[in-house]
mmCIF file of C-alpha atoms in Angstrom:
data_model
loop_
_atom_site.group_PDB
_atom_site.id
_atom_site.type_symbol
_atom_site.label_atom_id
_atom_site.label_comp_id
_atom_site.label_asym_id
_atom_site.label_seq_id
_atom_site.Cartn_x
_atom_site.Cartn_y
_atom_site.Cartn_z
ATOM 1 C CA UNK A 1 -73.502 44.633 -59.142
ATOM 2 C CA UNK A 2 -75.837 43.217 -61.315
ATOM 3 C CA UNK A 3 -74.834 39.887 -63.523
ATOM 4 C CA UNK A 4 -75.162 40.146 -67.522
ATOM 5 C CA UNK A 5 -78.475 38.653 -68.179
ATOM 6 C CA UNK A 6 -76.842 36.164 -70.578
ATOM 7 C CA UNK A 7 -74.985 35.027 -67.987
ATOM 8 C CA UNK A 8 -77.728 33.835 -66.146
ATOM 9 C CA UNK A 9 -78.768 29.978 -65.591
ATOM 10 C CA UNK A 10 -82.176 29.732 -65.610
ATOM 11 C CA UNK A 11 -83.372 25.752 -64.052
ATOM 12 C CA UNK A 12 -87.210 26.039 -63.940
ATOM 13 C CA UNK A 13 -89.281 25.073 -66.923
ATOM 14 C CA UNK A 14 -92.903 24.806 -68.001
ATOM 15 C CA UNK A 15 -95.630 27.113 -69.344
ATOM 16 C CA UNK A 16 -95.508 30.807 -68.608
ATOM 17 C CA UNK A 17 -98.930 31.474 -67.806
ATOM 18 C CA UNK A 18 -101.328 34.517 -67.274
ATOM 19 C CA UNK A 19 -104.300 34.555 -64.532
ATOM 20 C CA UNK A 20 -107.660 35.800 -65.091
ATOM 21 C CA UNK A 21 -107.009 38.984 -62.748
ATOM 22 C CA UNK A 22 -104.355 39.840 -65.051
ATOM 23 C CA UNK A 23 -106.040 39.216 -68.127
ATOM 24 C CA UNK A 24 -109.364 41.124 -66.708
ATOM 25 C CA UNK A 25 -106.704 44.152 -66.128
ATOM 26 C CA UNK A 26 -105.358 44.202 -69.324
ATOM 27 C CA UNK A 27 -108.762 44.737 -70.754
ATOM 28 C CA UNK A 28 -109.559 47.101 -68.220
ATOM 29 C CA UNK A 29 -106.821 49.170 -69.374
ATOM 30 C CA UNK A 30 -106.794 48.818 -72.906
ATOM 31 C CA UNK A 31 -110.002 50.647 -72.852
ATOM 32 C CA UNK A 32 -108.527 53.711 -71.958
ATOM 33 C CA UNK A 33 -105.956 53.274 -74.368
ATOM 34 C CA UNK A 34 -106.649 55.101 -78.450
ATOM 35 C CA UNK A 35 -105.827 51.613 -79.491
ATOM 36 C CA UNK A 36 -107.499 48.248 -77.737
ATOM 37 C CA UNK A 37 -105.923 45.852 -80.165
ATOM 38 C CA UNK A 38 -102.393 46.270 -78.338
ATOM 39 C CA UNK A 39 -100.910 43.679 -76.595
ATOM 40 C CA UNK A 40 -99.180 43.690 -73.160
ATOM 41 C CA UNK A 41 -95.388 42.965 -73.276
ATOM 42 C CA UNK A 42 -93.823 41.314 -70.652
ATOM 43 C CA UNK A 43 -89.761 41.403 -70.492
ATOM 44 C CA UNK A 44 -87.315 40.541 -68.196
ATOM 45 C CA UNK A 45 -83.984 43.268 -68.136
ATOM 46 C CA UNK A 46 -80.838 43.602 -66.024
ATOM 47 C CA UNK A 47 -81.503 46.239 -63.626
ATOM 48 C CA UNK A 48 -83.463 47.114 -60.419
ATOM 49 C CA UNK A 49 -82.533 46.992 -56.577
ATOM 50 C CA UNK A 50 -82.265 42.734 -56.859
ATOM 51 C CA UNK A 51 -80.513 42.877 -60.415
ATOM 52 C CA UNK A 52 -83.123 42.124 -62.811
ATOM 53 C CA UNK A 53 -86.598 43.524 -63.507
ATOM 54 C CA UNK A 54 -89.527 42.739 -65.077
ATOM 55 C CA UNK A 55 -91.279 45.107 -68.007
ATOM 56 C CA UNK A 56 -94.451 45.711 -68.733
ATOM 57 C CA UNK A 57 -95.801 47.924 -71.388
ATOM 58 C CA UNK A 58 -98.438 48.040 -74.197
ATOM 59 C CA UNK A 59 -96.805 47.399 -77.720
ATOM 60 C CA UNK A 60 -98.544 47.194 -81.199
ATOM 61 C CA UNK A 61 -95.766 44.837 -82.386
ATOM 62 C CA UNK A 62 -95.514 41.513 -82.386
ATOM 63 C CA UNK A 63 -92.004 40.062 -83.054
ATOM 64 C CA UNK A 64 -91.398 36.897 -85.314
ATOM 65 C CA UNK A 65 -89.872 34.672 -82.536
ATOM 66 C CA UNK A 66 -92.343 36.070 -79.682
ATOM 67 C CA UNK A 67 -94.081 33.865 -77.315
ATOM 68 C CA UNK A 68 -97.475 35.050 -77.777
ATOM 69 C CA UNK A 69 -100.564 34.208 -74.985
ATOM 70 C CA UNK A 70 -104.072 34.758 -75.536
ATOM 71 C CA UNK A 71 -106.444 34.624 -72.672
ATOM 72 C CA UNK A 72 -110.022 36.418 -72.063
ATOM 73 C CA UNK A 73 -109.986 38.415 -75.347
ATOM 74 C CA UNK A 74 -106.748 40.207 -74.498
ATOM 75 C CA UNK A 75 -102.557 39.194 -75.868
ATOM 76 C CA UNK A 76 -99.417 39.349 -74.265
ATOM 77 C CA UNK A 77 -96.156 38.919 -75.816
ATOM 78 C CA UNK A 78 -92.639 37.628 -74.498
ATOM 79 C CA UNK A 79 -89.369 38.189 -76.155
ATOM 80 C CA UNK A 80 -87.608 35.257 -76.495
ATOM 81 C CA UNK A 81 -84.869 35.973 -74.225
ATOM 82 C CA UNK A 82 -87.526 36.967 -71.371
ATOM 83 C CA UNK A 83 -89.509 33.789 -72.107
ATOM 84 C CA UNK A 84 -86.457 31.623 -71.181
ATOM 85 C CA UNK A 85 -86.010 33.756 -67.547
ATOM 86 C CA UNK A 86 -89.918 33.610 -66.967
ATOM 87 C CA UNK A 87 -90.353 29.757 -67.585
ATOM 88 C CA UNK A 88 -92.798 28.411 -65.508
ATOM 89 C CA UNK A 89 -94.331 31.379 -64.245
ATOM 90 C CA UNK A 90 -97.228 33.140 -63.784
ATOM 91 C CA UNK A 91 -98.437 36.767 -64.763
ATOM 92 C CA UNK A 92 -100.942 37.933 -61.586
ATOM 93 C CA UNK A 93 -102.825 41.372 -61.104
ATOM 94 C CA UNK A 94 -103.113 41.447 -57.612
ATOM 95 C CA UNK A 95 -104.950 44.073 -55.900
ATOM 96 C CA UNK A 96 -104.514 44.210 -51.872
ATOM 97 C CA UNK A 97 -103.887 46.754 -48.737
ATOM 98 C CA UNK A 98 -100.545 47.222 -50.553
ATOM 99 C CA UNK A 99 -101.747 48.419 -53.258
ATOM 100 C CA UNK A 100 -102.352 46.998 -56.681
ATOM 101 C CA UNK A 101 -99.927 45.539 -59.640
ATOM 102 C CA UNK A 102 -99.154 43.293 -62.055
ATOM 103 C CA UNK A 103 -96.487 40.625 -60.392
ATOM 104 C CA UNK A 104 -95.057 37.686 -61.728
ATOM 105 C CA UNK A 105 -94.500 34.304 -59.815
ATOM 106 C CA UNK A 106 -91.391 33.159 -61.007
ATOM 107 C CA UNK A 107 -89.924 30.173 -59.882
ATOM 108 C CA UNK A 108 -86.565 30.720 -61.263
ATOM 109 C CA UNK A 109 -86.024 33.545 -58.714
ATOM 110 C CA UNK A 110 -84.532 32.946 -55.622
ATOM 111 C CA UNK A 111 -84.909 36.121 -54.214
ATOM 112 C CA UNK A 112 -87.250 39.599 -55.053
ATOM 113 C CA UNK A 113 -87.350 43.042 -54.000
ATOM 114 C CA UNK A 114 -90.067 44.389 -51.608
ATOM 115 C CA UNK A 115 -92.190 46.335 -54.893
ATOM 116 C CA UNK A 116 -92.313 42.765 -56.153
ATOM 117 C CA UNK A 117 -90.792 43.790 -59.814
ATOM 118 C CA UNK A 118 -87.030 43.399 -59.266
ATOM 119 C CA UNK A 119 -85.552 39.927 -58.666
ATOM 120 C CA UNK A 120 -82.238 37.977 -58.107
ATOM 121 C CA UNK A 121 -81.864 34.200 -60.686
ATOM 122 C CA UNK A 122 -78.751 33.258 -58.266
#
């Protein structure tokens, strides 16, 4: 059963950063989009096969206490509340044999599900 996520310990810090493959992407998708001036959102929620999961999705909001990351033209945005589970990590577009997706390294989980977007915090 999945834990509450504000029940959750979280013992890594540090920047959350995004790479340039995941940047690039972003772009490369906003494009397509009707509007190019969104910004990716990045969240963490309780869910998934390892009992929480990450979010991504293009949002024209920005929220007042948002962490907000600018990098090769293009924004993303973290709640609050998903900032403090993704501390210290970093936002990758990785595109392999596997096939390709936006994964985050986070060093606050101790274990992750094989599609790379579900993870376990203890």
């Amino acid at each position: 059963m999945a834990q509450p996520i504000e029940n959750v310990v979280v013992t890594a810090s540090g920047p959350i950063t995004v790479s340039t493959s995941a940047a690039l992407q972003v772009a490369r998708l906003l494009r397509n989009e009707d509007n190019p001036d969104q910004a990716l959102r990045v969240s963490v929620s309780g869910g998934g096969c390892s009992g929480f999961q990450y979010g991504f999705a293009f949002d024209l909001d920005t929220q007042e206490d948002d962490l907000v990351i600018e990098k090769e033209g293009i924004t993303v945005v973290i709640d609050s509340v998903s900032a403090g589970y993704l501390a210290g990590s970093e936002i990758d577009f990785v595109d392999d044999l596997v096939g390709a997706s936006f994964q985050v390294k986070n060093p606050n989980a101790v274990s992750s599900c094989g599609c790379g977007t579900s993870f376990s915090l203890v």
